[in-house]
CSV table of C-alpha atoms in Angstrom, one decimal:
chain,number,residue,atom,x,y,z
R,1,UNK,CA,26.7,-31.9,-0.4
R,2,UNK,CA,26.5,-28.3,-0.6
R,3,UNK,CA,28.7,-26.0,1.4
R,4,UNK,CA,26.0,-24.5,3.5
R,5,UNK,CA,24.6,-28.4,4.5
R,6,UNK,CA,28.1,-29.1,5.1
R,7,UNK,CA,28.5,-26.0,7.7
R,8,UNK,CA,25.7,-27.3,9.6
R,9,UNK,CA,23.5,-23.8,8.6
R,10,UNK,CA,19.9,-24.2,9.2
R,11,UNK,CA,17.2,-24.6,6.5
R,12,UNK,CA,15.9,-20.9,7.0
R,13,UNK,CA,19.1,-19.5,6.0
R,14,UNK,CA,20.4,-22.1,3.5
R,15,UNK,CA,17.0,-20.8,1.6
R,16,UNK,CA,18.0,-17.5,2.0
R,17,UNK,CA,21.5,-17.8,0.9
R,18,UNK,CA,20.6,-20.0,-2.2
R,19,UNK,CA,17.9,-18.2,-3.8
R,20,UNK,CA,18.2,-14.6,-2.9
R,21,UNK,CA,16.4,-13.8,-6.8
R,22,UNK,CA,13.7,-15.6,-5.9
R,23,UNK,CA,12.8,-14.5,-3.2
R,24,UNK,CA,13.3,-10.4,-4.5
R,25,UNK,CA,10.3,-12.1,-7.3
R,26,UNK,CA,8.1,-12.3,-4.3
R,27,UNK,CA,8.5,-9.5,-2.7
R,28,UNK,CA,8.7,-7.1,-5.7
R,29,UNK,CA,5.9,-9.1,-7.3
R,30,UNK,CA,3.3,-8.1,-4.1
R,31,UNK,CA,5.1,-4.8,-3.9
R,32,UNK,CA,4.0,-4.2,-7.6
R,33,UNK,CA,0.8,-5.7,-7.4
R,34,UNK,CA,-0.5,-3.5,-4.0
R,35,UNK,CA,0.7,-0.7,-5.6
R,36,UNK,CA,-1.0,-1.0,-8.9
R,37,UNK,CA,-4.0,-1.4,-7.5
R,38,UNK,CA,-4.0,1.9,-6.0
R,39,UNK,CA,-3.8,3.9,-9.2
R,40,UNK,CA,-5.2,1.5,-11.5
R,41,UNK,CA,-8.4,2.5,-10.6
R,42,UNK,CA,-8.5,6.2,-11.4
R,43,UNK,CA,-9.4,6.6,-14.9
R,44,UNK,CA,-11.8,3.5,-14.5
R,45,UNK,CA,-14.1,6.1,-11.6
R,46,UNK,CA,-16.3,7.1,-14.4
R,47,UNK,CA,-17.4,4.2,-15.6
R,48,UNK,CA,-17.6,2.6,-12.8
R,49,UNK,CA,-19.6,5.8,-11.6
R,50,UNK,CA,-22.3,5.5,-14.8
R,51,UNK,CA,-22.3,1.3,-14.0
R,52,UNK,CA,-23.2,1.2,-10.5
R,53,UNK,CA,-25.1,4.9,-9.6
R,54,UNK,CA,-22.2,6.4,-7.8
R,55,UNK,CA,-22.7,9.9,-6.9
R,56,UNK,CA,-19.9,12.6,-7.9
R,57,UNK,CA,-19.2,12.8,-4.1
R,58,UNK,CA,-19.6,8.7,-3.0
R,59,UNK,CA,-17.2,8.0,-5.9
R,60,UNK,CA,-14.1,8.8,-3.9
R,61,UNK,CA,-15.6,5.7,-1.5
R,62,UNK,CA,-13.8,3.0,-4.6
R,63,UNK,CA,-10.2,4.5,-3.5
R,64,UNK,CA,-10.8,5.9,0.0
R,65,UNK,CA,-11.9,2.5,1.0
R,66,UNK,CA,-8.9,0.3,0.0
R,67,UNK,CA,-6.4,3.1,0.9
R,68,UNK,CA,-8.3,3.4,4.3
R,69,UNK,CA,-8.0,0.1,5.1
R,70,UNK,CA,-4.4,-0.3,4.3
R,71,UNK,CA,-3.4,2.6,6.4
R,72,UNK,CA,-5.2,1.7,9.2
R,73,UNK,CA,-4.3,-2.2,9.5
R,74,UNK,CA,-0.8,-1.7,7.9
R,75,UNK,CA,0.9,-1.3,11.5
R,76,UNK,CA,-1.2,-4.4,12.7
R,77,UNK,CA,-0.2,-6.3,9.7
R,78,UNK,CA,3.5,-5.7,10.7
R,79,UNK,CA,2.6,-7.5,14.4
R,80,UNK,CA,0.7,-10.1,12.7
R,81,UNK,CA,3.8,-10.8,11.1
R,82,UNK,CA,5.9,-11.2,14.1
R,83,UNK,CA,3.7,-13.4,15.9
R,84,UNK,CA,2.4,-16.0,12.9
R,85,UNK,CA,5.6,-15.5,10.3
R,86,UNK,CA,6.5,-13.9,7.2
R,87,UNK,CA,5.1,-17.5,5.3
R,88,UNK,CA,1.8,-17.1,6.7
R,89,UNK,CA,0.8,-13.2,6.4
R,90,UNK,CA,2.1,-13.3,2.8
R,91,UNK,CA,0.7,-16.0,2.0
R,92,UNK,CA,-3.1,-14.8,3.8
R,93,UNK,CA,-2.4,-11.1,2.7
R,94,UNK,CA,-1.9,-12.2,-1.2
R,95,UNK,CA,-5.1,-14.8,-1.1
R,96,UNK,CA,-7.0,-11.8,0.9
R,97,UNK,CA,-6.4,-9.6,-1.8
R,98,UNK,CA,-6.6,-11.8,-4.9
R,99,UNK,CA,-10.2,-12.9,-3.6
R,100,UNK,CA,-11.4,-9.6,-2.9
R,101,UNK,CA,-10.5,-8.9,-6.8
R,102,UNK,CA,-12.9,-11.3,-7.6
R,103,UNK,CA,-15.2,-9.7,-5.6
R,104,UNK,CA,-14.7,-6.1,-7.1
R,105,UNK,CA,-15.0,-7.2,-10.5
R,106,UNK,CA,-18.1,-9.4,-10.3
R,107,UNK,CA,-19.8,-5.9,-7.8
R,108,UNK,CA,-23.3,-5.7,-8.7
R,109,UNK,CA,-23.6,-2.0,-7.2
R,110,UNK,CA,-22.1,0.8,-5.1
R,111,UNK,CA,-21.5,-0.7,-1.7
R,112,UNK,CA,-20.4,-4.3,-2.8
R,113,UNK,CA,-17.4,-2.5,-4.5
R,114,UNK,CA,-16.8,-0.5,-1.8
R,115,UNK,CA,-17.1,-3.9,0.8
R,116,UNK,CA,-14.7,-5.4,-1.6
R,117,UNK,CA,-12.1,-2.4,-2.1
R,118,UNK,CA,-12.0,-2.0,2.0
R,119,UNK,CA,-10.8,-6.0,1.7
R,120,UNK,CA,-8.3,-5.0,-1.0
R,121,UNK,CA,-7.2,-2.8,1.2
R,122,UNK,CA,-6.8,-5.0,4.1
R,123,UNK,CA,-5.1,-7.7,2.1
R,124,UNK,CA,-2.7,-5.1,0.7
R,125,UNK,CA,-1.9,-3.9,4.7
R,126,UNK,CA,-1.4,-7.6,5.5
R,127,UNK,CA,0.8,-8.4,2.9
R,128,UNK,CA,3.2,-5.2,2.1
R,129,UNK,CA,5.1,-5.5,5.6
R,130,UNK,CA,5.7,-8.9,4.2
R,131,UNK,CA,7.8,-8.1,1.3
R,132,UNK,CA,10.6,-5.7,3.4
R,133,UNK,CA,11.2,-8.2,5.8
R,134,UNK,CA,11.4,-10.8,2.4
R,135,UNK,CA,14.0,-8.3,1.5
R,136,UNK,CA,16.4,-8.1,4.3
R,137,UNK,CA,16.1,-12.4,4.3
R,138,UNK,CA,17.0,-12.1,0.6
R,139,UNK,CA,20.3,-10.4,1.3
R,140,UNK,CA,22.1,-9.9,4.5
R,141,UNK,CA,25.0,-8.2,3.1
R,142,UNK,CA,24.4,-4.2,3.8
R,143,UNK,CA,25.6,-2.7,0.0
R,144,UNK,CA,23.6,-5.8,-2.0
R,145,UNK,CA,20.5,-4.9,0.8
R,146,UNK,CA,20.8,-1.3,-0.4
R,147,UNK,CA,20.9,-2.1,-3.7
R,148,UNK,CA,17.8,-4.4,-3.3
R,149,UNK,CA,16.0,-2.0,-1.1
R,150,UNK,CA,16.6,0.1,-4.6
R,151,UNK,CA,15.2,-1.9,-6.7
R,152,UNK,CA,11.9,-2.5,-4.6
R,153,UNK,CA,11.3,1.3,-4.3
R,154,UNK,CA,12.0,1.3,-7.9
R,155,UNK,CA,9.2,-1.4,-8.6
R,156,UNK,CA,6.9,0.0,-6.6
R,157,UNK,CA,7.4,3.5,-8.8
R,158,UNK,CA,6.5,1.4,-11.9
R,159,UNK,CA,3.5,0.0,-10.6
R,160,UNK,CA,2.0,3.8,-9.5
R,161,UNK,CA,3.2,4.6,-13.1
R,162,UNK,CA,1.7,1.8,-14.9
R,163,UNK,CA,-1.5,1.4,-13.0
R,164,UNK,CA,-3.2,4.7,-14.9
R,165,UNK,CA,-1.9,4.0,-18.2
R,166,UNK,CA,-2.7,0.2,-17.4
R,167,UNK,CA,-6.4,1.2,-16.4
R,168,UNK,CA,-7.4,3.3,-19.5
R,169,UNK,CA,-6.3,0.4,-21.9
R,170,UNK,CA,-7.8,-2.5,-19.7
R,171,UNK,CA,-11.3,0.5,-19.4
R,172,UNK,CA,-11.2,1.1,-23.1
R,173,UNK,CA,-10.8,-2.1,-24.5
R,174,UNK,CA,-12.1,-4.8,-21.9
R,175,UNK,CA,-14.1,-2.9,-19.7
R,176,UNK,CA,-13.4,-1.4,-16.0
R,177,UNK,CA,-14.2,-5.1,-14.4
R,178,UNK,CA,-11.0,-6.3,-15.7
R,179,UNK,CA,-9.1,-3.3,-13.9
R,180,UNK,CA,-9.7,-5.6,-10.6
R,181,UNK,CA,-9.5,-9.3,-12.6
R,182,UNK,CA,-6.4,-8.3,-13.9
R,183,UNK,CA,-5.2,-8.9,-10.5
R,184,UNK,CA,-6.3,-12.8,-10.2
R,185,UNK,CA,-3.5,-14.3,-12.7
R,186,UNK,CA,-0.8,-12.5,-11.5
R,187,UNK,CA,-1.8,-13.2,-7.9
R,188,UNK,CA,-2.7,-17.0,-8.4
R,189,UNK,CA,1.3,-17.1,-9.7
R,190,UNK,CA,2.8,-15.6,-7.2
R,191,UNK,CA,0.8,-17.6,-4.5
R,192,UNK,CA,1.9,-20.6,-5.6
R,193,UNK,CA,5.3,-19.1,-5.8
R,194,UNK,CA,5.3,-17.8,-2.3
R,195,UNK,CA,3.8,-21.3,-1.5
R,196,UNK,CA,6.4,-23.1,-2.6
R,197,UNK,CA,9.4,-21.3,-1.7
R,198,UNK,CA,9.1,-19.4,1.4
R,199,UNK,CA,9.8,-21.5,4.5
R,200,UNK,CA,8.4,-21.0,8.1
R,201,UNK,CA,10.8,-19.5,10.9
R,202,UNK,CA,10.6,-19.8,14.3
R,203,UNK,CA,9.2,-16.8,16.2
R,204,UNK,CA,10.8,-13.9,17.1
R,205,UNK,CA,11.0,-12.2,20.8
R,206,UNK,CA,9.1,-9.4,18.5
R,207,UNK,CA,6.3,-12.3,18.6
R,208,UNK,CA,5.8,-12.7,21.4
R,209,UNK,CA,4.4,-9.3,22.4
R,210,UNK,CA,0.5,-9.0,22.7
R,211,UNK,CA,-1.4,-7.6,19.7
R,212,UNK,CA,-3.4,-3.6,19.5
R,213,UNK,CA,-6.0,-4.8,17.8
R,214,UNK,CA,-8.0,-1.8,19.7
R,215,UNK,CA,-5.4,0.2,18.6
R,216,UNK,CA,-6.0,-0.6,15.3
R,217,UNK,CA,-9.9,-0.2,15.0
R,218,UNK,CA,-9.8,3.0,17.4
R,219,UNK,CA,-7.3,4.6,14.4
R,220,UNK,CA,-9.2,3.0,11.5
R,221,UNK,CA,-12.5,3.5,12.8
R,222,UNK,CA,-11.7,7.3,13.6
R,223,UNK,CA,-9.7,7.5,9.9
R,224,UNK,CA,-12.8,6.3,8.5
R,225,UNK,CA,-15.3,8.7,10.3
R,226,UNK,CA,-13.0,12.2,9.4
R,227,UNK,CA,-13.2,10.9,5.9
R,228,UNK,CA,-17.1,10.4,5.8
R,229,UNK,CA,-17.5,13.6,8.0
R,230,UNK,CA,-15.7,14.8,5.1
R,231,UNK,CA,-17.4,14.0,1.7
R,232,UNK,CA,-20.6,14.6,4.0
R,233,UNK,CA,-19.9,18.4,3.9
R,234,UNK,CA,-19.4,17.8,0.2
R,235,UNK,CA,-23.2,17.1,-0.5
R,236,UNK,CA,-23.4,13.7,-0.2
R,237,UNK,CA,-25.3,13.8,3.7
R,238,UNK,CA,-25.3,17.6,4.6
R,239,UNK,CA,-23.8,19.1,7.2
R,240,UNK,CA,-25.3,18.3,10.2
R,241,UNK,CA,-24.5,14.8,9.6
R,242,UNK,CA,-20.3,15.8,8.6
R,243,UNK,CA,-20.3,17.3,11.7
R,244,UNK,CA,-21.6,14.2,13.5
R,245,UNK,CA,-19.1,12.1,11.9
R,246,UNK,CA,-16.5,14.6,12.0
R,247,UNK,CA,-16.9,14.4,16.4
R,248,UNK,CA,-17.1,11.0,16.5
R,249,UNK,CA,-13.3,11.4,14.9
R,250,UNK,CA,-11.9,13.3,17.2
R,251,UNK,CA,-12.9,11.4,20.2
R,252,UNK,CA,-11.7,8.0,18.1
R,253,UNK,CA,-8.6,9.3,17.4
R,254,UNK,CA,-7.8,11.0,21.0
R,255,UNK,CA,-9.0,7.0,22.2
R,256,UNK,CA,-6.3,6.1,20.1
R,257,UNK,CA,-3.7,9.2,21.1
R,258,UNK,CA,-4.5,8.1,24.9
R,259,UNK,CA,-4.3,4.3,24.4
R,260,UNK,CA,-0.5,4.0,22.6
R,261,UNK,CA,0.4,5.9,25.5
R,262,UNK,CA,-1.3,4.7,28.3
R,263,UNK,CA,-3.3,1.7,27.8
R,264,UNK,CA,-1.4,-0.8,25.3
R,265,UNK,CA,1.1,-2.8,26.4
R,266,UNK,CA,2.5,-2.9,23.1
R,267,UNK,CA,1.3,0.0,21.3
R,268,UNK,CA,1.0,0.0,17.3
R,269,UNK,CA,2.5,3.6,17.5
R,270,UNK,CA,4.8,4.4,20.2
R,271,UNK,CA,4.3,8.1,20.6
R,272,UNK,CA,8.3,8.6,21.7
R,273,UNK,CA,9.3,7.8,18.3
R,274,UNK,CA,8.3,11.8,17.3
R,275,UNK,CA,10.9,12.9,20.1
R,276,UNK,CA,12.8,12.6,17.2
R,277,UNK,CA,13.0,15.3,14.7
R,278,UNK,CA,14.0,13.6,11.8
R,279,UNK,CA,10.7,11.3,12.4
R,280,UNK,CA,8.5,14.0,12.9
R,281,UNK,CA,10.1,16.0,9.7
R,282,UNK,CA,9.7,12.8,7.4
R,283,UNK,CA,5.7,11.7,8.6
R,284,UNK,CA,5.0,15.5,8.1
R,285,UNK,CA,6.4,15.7,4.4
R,286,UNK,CA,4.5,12.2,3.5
R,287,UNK,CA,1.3,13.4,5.1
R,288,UNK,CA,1.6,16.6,3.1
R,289,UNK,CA,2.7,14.9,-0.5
R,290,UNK,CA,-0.5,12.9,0.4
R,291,UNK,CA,-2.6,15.7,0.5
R,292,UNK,CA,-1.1,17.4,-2.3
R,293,UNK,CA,-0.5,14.7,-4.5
R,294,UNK,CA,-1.9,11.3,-4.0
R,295,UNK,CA,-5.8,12.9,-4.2
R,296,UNK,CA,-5.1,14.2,-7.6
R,297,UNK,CA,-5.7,11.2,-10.2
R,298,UNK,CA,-9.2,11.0,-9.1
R,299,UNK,CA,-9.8,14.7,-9.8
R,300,UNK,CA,-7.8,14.6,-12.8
R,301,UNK,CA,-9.6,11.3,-14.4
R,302,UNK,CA,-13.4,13.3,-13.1
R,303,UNK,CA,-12.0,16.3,-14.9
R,304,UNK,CA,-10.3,14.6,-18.3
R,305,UNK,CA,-13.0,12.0,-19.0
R,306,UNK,CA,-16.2,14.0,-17.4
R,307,UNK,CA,-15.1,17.6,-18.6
R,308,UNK,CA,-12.9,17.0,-21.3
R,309,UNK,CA,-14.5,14.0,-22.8
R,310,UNK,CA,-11.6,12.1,-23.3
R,311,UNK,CA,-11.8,8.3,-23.9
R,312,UNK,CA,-10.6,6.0,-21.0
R,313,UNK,CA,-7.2,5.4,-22.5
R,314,UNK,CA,-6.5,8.5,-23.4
R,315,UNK,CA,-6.9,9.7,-20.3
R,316,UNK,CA,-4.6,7.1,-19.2
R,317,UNK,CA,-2.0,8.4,-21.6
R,318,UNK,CA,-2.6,12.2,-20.2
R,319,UNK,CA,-1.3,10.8,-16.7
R,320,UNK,CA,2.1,9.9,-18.7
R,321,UNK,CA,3.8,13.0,-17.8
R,322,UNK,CA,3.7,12.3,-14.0
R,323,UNK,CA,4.4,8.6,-14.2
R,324,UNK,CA,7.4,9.4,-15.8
R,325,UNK,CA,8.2,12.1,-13.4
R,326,UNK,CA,8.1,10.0,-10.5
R,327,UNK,CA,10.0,7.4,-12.5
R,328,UNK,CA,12.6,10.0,-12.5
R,329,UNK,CA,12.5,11.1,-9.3
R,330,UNK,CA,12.6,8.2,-7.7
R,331,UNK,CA,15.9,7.6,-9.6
R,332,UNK,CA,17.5,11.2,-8.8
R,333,UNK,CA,16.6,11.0,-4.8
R,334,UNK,CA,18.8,7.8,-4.4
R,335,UNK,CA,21.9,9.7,-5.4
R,336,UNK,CA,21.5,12.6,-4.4
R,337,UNK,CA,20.7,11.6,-0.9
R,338,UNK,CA,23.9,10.1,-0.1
R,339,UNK,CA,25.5,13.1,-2.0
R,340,UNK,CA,23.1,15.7,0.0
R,341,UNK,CA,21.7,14.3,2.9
R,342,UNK,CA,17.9,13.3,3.5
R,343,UNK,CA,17.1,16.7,4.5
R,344,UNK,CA,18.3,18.7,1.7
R,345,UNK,CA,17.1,16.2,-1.0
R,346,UNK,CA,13.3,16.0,0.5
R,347,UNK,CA,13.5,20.2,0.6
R,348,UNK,CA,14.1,20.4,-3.1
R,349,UNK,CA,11.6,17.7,-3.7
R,350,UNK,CA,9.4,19.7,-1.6
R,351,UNK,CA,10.0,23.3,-3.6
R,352,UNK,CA,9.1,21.4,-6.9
């Protein structure tokens, strides 16, 4: 009889405490794969472009719908997770997402892919809240946590870095379908993985609070409208019809402004969390390194394969430099931070 069985410790934690690795495999392993599939698909856009009769400004539409969709459900994807357990979101977020891979690599034009990338998307949102709270089960002790919590940033680093490189050799040699089927293996695996090992628990008090779902279509609904309102001033609609879209944002996301602080009982976002500086600070550095940063690989794939005429895999090697970079990076923050402090680390980050 083992020592845990003989203490009278329940099944939950007698999984946790005697496979900790295994459960890091799961959550690294979706970590990796949500993550790869946001970059993977940049230097496949021209292809994909000349395949399906994408314009230069709906071609955006394959990214901006699967990261659209993630941002917007990712909060409700945490609730859902509460109320119905880890086991089950993982396990529906994974299947979501593997299916929908099908789906975007057998797209027979434009707005299939785009159906199907919007159901990556919400498959990633469902399933990446998952693989923290895998984490903290893995390992209660706060160093080994840490240390964890490391190596999952550190995963999801390598997929963004090996997703472009990744995509021009898949593009090149197998064609841009297999950019998306790539996923079906590795999430087939892992699902039967994640089937077999991760157990149900018993609801937490943070279950039992109601869902947002209005929350969550009044902010992805408006998201979704700014964007369109957007590319619509870009040529792909005129502007008469951007600035449609564009009003129909603002009054979505006010609905949404007014409803986490009035209306929902348990809001998605509870606006007193930016009473706090260090909150504020930290959403407006990401929203900034996502404006600055995260839109470039799709200009930068336009530009190497469309201007510069490079092949699909070597375009994929031109994105090198800043996969390493973040490699790097990603290494350098998590000592200095404890040696500098949050602030001082992001402000160098910031000035490079």
């Amino acid at each position: 009889m083992s020592v845990t069985a003989a203490t009278g410790a329940p099944a939950a934690e007698r999984e946790r405490v005697a496979r900790p690795w295994l459960l890091m495999v799961l959550a690294c392993g979706a970590q990796f794969l949500v993550v790869l599939d946001a970059t993977i698909i940049s230097v496949a856009l021209p292809p994909i472009a000349r395949d399906l009769g994408f314009t230069a400004a709906s071609i955006g539409w394959v990214v901006t719908a699967y990261t659209l969709a993630f941002a917007g459900f990712l909060l409700l994807g945490g609730r859902l997770a509460d109320l119905f357990g880890t086991r089950a979101m993982y396990l529906t977020g994974l299947g979501l997402f593997t299916a929908a891979s099908i789906g975007c690599g057998a797209a027979g034009g434009s707005g299939w892919l785009v159906a199907a990338r919007a159901a990556q998307g919400l498959g990633g949102a469902l399933l990446m809240p998952t693989t923290l709270t895998i984490v903290h089960q893995a390992y209660a002790e706060p160093r080994r946590r840490a240390r964890a919590l490391g190596l999952w940033s550190m995963v999801g680093a390598v997929g963004a870095a090996a997703g472009t490189l990744c995509g021009g050799v898949l593009t090149d040699t197998l064609g841009w379908r297999w950019v998306f089927l790539v996923n079906v293996p590795i999430g087939a695996v892992v699902l039967a993985l994640a089937a077999l090992t991760l157990t149900r628990r018993p609801r937490t008090e943070a279950g039992r609070r109601p869902l947002d779902v209005t929350g969550a279509l009044l902010v992805t609904s408006g998201l979704v409208a700014l964007v369109y309102g957007v590319v619509c001033f870009g040529g792909d609609g005129g502007a008469a019809r951007g600035g449609w879209f564009l009003g129909a944002a603002a009054v979505l996301l006010a609905l949404f402004l007014v409803s986490q602080a009035k209306w929902a009982r348990s809001p998605l976002v509870p606006l007193r969390i930016f009473a706090h500086r260090s909150v504020s600070s930290a959403n407006a550095v990401m929203f900034g390194l996502g404006l600055g940063y995260l839109a470039s690989p799709v200009l930068i794939s336009l530009y190497l394969q469309n201007v510069q005429h490079f092949s699909p895999l070597r375009a994929g090697l031109g994105f090198l430099p800043a996969a390493f970079a973040v490699m790097i990076g990603a290494q350098f923050a998590g000592r200095l931070t404890p040696r500098w402090g949050a602030r001082r680390t992001a402000v160098i980050g910031l000035v490079l």
